[in-house]
PDB file of C-alpha atoms and ligand atoms in Angstrom:
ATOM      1  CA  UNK A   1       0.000   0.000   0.000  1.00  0.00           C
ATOM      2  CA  UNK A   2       1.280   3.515  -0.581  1.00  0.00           C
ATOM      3  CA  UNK A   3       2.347   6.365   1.459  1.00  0.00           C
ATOM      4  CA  UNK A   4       2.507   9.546   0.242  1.00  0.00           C
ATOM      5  CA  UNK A   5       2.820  13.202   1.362  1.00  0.00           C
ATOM      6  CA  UNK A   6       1.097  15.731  -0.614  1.00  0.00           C
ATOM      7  CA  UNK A   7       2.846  19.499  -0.160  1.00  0.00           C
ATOM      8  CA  UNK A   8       2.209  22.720  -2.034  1.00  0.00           C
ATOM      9  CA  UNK A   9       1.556  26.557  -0.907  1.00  0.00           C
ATOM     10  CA  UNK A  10      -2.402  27.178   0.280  1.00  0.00           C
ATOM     11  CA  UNK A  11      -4.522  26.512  -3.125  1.00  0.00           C
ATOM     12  CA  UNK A  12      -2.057  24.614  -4.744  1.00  0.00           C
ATOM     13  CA  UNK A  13      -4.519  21.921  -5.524  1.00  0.00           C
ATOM     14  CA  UNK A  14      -3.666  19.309  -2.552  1.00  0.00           C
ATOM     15  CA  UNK A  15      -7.430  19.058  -1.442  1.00  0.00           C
ATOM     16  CA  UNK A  16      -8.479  18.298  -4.713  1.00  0.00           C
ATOM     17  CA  UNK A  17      -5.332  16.303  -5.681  1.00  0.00           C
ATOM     18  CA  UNK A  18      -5.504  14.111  -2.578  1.00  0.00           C
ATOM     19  CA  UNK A  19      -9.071  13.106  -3.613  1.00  0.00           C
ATOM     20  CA  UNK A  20      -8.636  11.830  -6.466  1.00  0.00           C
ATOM     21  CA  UNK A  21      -5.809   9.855  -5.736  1.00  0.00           C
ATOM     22  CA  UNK A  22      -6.902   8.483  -2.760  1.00  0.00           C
ATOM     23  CA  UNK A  23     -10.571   7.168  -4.707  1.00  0.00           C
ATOM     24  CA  UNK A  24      -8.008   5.725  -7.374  1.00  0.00           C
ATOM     25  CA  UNK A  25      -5.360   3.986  -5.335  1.00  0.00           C
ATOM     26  CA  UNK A  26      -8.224   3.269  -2.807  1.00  0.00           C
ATOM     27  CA  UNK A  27      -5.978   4.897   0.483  1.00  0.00           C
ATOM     28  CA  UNK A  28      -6.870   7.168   3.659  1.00  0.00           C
ATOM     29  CA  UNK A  29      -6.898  11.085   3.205  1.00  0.00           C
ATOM     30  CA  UNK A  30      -5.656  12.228   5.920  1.00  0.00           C
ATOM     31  CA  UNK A  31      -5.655  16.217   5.714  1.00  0.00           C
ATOM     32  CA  UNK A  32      -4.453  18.000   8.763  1.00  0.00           C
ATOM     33  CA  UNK A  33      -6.519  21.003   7.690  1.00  0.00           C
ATOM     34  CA  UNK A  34      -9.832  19.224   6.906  1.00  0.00           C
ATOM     35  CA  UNK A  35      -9.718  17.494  10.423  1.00  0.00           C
ATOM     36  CA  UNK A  36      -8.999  20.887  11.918  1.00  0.00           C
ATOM     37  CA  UNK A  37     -12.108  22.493  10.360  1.00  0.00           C
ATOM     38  CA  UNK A  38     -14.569  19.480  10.958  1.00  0.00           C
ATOM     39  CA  UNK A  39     -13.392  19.869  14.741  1.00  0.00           C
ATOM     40  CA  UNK A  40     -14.389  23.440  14.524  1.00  0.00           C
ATOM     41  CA  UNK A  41     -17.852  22.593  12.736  1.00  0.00           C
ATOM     42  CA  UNK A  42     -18.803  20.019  15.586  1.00  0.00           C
ATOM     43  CA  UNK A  43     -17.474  22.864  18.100  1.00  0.00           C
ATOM     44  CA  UNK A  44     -15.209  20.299  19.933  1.00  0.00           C
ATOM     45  CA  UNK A  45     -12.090  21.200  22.159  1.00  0.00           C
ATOM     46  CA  UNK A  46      -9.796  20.744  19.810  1.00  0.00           C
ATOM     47  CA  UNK A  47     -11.703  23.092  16.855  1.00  0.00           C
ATOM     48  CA  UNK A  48     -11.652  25.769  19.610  1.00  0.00           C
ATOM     49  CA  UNK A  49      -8.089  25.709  19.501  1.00  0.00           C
ATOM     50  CA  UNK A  50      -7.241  25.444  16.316  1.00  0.00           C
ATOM     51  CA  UNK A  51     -10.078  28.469  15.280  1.00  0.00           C
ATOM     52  CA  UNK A  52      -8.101  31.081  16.535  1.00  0.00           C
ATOM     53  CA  UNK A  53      -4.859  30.054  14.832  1.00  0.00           C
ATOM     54  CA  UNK A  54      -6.491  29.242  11.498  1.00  0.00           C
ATOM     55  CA  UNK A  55      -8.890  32.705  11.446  1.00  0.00           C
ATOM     56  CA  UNK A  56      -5.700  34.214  11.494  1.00  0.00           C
ATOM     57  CA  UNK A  57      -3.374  32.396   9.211  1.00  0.00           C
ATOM     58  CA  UNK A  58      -1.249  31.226  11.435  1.00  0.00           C
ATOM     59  CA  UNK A  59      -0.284  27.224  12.039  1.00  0.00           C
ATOM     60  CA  UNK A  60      -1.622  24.950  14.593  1.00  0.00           C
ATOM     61  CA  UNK A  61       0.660  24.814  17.832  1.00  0.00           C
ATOM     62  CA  UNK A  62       3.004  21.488  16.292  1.00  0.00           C
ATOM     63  CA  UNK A  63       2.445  19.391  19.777  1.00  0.00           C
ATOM     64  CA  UNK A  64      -1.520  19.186  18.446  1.00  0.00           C
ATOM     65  CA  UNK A  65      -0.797  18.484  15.183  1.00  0.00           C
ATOM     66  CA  UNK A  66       1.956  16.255  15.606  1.00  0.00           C
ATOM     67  CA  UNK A  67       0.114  13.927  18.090  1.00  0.00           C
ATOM     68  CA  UNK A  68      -2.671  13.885  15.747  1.00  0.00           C
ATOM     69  CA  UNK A  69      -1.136  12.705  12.749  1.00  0.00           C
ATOM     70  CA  UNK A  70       0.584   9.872  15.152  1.00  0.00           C
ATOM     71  CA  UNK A  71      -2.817   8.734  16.288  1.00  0.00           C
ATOM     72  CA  UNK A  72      -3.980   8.500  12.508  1.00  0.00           C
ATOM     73  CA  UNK A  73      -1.215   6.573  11.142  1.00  0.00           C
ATOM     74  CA  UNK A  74      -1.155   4.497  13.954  1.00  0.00           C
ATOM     75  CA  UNK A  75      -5.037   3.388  13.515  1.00  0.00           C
ATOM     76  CA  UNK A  76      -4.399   2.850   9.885  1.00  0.00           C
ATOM     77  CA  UNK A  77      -1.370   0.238  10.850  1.00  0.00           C
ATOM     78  CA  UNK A  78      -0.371  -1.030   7.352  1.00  0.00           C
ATOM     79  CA  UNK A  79      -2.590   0.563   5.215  1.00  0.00           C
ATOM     80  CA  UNK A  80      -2.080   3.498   2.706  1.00  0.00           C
ATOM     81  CA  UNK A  81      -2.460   6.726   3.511  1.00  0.00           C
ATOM     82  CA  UNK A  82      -1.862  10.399   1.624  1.00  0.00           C
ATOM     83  CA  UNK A  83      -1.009  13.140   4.292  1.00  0.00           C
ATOM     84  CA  UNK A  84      -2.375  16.747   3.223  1.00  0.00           C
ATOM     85  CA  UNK A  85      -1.343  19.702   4.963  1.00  0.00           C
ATOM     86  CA  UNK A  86       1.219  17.733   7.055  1.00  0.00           C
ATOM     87  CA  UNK A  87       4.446  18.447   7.473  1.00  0.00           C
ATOM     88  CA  UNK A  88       4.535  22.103   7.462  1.00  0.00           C
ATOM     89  CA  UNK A  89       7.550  23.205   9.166  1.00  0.00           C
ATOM     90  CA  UNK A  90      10.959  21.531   9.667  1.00  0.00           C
ATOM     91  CA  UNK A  91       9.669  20.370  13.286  1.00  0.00           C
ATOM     92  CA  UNK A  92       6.946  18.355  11.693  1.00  0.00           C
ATOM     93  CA  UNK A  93       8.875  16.810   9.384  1.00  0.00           C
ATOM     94  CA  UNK A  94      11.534  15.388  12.292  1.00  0.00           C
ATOM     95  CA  UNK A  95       8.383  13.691  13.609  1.00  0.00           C
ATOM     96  CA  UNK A  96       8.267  11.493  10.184  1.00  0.00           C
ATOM     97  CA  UNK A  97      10.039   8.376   9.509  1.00  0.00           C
ATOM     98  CA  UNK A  98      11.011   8.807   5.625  1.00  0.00           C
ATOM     99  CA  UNK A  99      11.867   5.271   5.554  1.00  0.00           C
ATOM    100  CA  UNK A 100       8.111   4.338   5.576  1.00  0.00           C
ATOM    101  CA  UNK A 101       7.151   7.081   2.893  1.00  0.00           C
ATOM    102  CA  UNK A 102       6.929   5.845  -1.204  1.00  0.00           C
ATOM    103  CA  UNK A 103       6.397   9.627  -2.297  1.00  0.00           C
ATOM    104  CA  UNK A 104       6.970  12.952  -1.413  1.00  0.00           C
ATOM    105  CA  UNK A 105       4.857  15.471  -4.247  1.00  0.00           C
ATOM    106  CA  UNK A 106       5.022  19.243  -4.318  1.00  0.00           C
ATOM    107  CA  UNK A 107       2.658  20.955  -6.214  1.00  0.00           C
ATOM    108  CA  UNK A 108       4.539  24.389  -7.234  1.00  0.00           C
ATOM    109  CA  UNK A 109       2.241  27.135  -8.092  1.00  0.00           C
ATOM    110  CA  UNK A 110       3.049  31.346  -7.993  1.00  0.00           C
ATOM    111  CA  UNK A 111       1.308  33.585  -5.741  1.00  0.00           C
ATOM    112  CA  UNK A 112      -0.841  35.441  -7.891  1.00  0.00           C
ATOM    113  CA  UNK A 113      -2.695  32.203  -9.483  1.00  0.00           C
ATOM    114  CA  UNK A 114      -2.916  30.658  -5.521  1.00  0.00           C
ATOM    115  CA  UNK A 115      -4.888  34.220  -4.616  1.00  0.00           C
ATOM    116  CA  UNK A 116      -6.892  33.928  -7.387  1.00  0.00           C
ATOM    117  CA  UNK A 117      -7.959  30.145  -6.654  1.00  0.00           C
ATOM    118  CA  UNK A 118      -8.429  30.641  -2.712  1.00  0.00           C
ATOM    119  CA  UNK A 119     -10.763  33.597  -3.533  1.00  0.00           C
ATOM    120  CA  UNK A 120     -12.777  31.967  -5.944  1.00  0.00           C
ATOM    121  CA  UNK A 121     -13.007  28.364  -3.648  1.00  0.00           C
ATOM    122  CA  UNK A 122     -16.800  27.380  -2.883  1.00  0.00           C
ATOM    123  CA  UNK A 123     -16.801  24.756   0.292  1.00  0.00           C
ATOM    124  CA  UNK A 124     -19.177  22.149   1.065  1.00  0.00           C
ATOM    125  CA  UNK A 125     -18.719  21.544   5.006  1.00  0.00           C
ATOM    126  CA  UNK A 126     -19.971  18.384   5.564  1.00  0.00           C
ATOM    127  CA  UNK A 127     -18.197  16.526   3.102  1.00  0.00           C
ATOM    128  CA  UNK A 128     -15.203  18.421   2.571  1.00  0.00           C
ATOM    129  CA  UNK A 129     -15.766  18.726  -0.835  1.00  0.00           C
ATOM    130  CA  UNK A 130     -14.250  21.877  -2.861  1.00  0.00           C
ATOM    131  CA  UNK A 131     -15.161  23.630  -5.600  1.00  0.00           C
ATOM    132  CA  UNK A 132     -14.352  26.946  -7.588  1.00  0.00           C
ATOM    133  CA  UNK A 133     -16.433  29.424  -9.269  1.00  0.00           C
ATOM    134  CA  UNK A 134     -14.843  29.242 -12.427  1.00  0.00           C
ATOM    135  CA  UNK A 135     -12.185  26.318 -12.744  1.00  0.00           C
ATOM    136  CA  UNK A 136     -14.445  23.922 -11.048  1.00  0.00           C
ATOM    137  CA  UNK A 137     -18.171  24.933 -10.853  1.00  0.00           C
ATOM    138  CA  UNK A 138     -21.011  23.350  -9.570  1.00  0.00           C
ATOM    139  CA  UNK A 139     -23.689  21.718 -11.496  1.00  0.00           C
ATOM    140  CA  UNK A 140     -25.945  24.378  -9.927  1.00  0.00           C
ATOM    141  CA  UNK A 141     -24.576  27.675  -8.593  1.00  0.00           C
ATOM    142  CA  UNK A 142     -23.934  27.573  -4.975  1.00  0.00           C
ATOM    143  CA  UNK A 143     -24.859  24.175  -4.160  1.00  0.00           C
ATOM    144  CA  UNK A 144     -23.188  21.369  -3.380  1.00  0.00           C
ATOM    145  CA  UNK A 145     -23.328  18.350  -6.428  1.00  0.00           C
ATOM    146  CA  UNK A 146     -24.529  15.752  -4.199  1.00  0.00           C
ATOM    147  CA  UNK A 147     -26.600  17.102  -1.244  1.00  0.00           C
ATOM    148  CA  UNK A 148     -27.560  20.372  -3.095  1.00  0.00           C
ATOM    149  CA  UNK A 149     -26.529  21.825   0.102  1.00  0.00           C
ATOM    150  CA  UNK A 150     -25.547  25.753   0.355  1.00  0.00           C
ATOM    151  CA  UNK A 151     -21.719  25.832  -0.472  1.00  0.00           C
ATOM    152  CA  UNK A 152     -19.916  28.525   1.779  1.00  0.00           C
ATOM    153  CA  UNK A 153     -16.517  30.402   1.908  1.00  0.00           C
ATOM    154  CA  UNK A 154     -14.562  29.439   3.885  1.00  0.00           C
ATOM    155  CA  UNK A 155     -13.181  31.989   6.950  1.00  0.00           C
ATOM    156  CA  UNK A 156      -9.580  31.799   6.063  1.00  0.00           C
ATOM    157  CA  UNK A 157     -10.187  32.362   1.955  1.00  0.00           C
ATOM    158  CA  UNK A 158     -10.569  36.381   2.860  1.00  0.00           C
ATOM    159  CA  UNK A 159      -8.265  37.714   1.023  1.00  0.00           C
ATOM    160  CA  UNK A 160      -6.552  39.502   4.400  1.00  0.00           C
ATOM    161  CA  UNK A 161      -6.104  36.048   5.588  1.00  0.00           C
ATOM    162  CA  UNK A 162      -5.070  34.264   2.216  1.00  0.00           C
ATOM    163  CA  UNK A 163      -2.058  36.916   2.747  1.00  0.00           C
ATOM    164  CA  UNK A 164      -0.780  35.734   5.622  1.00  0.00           C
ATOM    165  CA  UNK A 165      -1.100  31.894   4.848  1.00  0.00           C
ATOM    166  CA  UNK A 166       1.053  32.670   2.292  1.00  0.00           C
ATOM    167  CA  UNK A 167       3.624  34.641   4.194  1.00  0.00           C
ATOM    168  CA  UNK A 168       3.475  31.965   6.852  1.00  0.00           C
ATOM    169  CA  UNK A 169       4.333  28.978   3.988  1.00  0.00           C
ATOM    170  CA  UNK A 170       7.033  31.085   2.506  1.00  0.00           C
ATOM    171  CA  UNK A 171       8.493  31.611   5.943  1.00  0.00           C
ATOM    172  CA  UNK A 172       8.315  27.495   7.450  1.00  0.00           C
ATOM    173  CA  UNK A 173       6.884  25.211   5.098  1.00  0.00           C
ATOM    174  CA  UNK A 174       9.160  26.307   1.869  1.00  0.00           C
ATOM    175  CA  UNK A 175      11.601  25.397   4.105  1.00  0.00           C
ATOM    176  CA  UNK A 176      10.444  21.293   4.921  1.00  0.00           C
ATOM    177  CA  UNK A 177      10.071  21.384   1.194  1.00  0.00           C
ATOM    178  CA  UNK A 178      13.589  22.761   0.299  1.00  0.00           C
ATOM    179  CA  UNK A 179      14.987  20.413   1.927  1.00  0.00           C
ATOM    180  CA  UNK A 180      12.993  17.716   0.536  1.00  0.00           C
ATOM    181  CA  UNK A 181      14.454  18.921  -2.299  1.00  0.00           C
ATOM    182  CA  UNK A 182      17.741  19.150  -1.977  1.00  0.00           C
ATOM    183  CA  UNK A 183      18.095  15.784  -0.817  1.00  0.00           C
ATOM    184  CA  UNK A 184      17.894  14.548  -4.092  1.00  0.00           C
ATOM    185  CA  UNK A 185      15.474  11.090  -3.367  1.00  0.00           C
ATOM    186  CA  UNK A 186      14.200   9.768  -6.211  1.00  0.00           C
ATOM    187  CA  UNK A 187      10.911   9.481  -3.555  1.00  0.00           C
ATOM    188  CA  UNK A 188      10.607  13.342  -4.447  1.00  0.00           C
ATOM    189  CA  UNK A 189       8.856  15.078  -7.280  1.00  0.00           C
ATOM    190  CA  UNK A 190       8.182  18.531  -8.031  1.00  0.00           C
ATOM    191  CA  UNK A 191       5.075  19.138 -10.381  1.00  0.00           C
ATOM    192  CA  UNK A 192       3.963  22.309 -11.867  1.00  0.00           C
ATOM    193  CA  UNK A 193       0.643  22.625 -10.214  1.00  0.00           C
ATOM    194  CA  UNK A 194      -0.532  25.946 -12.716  1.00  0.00           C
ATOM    195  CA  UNK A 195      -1.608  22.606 -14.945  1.00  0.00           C
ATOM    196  CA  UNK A 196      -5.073  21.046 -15.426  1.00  0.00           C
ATOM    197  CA  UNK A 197      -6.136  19.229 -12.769  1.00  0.00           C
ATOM    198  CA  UNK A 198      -6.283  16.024 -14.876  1.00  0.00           C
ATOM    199  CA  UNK A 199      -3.213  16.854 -16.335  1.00  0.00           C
ATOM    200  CA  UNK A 200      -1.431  17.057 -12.839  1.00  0.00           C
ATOM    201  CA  UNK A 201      -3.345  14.172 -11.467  1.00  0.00           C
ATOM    202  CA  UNK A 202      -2.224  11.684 -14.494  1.00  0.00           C
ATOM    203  CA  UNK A 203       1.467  13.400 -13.814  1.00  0.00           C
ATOM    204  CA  UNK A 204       1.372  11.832 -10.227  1.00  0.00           C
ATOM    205  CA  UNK A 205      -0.059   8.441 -10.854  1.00  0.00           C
ATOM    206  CA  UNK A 206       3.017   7.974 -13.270  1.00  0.00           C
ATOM    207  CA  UNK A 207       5.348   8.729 -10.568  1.00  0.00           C
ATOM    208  CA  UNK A 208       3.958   6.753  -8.149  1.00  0.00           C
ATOM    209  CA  UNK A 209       2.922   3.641 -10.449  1.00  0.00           C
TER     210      UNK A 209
HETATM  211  P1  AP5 B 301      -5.292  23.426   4.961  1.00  0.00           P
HETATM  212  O1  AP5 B 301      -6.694  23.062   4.840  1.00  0.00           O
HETATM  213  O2  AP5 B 301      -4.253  22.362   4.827  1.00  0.00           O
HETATM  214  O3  AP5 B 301      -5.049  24.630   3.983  1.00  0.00           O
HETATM  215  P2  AP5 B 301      -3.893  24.992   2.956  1.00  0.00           P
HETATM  216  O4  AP5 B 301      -2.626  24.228   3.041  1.00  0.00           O
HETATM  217  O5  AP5 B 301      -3.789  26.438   3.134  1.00  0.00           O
HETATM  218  O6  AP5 B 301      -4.458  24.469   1.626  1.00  0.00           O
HETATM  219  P3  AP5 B 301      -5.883  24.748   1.066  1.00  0.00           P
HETATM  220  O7  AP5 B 301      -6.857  23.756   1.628  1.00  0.00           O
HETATM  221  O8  AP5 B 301      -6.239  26.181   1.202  1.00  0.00           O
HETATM  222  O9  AP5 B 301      -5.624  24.519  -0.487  1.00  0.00           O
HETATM  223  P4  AP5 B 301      -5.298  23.205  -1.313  1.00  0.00           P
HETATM  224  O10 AP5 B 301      -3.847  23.164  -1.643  1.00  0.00           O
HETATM  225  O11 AP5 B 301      -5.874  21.995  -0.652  1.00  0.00           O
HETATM  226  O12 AP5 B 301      -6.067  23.562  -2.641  1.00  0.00           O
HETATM  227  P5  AP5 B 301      -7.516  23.089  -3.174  1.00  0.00           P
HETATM  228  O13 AP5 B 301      -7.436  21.713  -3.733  1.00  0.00           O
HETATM  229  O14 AP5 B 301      -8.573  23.376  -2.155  1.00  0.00           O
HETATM  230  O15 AP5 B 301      -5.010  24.139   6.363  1.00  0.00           O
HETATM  231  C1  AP5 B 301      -5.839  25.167   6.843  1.00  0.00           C
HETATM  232  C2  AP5 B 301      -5.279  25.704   8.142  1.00  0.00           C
HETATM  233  O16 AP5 B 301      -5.232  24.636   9.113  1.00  0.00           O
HETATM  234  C3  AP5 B 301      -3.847  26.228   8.086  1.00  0.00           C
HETATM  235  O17 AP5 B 301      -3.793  27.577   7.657  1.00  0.00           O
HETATM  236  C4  AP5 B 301      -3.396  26.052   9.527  1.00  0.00           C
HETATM  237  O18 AP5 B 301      -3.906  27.064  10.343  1.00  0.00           O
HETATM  238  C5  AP5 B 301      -4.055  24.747   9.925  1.00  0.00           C
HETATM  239  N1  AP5 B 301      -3.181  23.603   9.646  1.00  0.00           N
HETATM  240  C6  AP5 B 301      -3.370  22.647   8.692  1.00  0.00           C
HETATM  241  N2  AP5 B 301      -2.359  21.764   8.694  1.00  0.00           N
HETATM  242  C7  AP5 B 301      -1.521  22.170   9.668  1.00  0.00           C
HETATM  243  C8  AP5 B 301      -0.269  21.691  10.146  1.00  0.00           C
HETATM  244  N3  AP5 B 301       0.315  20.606   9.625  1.00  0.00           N
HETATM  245  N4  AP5 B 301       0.332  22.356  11.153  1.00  0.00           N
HETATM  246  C9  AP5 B 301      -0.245  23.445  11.711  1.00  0.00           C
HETATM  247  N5  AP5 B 301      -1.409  23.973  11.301  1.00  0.00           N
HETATM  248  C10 AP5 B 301      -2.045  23.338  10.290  1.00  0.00           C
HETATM  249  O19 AP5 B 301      -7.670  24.090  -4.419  1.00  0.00           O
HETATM  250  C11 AP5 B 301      -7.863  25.484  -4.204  1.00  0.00           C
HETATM  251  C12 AP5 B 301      -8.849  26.013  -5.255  1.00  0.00           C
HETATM  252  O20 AP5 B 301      -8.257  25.889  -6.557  1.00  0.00           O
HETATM  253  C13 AP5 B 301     -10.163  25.219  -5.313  1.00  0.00           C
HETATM  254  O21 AP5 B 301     -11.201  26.109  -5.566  1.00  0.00           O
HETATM  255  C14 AP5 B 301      -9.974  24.242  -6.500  1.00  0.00           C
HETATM  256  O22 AP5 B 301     -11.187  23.927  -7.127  1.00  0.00           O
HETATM  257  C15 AP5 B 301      -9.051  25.042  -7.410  1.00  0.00           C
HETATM  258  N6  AP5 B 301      -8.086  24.196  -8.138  1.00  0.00           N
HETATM  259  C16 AP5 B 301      -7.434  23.108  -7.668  1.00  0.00           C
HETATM  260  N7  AP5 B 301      -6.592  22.616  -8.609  1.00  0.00           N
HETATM  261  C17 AP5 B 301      -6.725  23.442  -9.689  1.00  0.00           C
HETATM  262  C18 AP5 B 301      -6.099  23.468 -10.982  1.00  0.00           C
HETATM  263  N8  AP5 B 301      -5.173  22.573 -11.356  1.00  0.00           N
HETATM  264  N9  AP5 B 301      -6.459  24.460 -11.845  1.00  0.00           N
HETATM  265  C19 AP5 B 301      -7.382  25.410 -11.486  1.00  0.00           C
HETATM  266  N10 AP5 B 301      -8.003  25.423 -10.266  1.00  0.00           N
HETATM  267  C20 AP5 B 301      -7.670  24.446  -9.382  1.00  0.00           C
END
């Protein structure tokens, strides 16, 4: 079974990346970020903390997210698994064993097309599903394909906020991927992420396959 980690700047495609891969090579998504905001939909402890630090753009304090991601790979023992969102700071990615990782992808896409994609993202909440207003619409306009539930924004896709996600990845988690980089594995790939989705997605399944 295959274990990969997903990176990329905010609206580099990993969401949307992650599930498609993980309905084809039938693994576990496991994005920090999505388990952070369906803690703070079901108002539990743990989305209290993390609203404050993701309303603002700023990371999760590591301890929380560290332990978390432990607790999910260890339920899914042997199985497969795509992390999202996870590492995102040189910290984070001491807490990995690379040994037990088959892939290591960064999506690289410039600022100006990531602002443009957060600002035009439509959410469904319960499902986690994303969509954008004009690269990936809904069958109906503001409503979710399956439910035909509202779609919302979500709080940190104001553009104030986008802004500082993007300072804080240029400042910590270019730096995890960097040195990803520069190691030179052959488990690393970087893929240009301005692509069709399709395009990117097909890109990836070669690597891994
Ligand atoms: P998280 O949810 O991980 O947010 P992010 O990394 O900022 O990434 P996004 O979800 O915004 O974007 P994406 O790359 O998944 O792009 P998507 O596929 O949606 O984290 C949120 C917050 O949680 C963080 O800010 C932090 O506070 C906290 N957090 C999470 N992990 C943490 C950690 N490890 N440590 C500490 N704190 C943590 O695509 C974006 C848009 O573009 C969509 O509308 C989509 O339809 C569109 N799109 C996608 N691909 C394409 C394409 N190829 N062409 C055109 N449009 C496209």
């Amino acid at each position: 079974m295959v274990k990969i980690i997903l990176l990329g700047p905010p609206g580099s495609g990993k969401g949307t990346q992650a599930a498609m891969l993980c309905k084809k090579l039938s693994i576990s998504h496991i994005s920090t970020g999505e388990i952070l905001r369906q803690a703070m939909f079901n108002n539990t402890e743990l989305g209290r903390i993390a609203k404050q630090a993701i309303d603002s753009g700023q990371l999760v304090n590591d301890k929380i997210i560290i332990d978390l991601i432990k607790e999910k790979i260890y339920q899914l023992n042997e199985a497969g698994y795509l992390l999202d969102g996870f590492p995102r700071n040189i910290l984070q990615s001491q807490s990995l064993d690379l040994n037990f990782i088959d892939a290591i992808i960064y999506l690289d896409v410039p600022d100006n097309i990531l602002i443009e994609r957060l600002s035009g993202r439509r959410y469904h909440p319960n499902s986690g599903r994303i969509y954008h207003i004009k690269y990936n619409p809904p069958q109906e306009l503001g409503l979710d394909d399956i439910t035909k539930e509202p779609l919302v924004i979500r709080d940190d896709d104001q553009l104030d906020v986008i802004q500082k996600r993007l300072i804080v990845y240029h400042q910590s988690t270019k730096d995890v991927i960097n040195w990803y980089e520069s190691s030179q594995s052959k488990k690393f790939i970087k893929i240009d992420g301005k692509n069709d989705k399709n395009e990117i997605f097909n890109q990836i399944l070669n690597f891994i396959m």
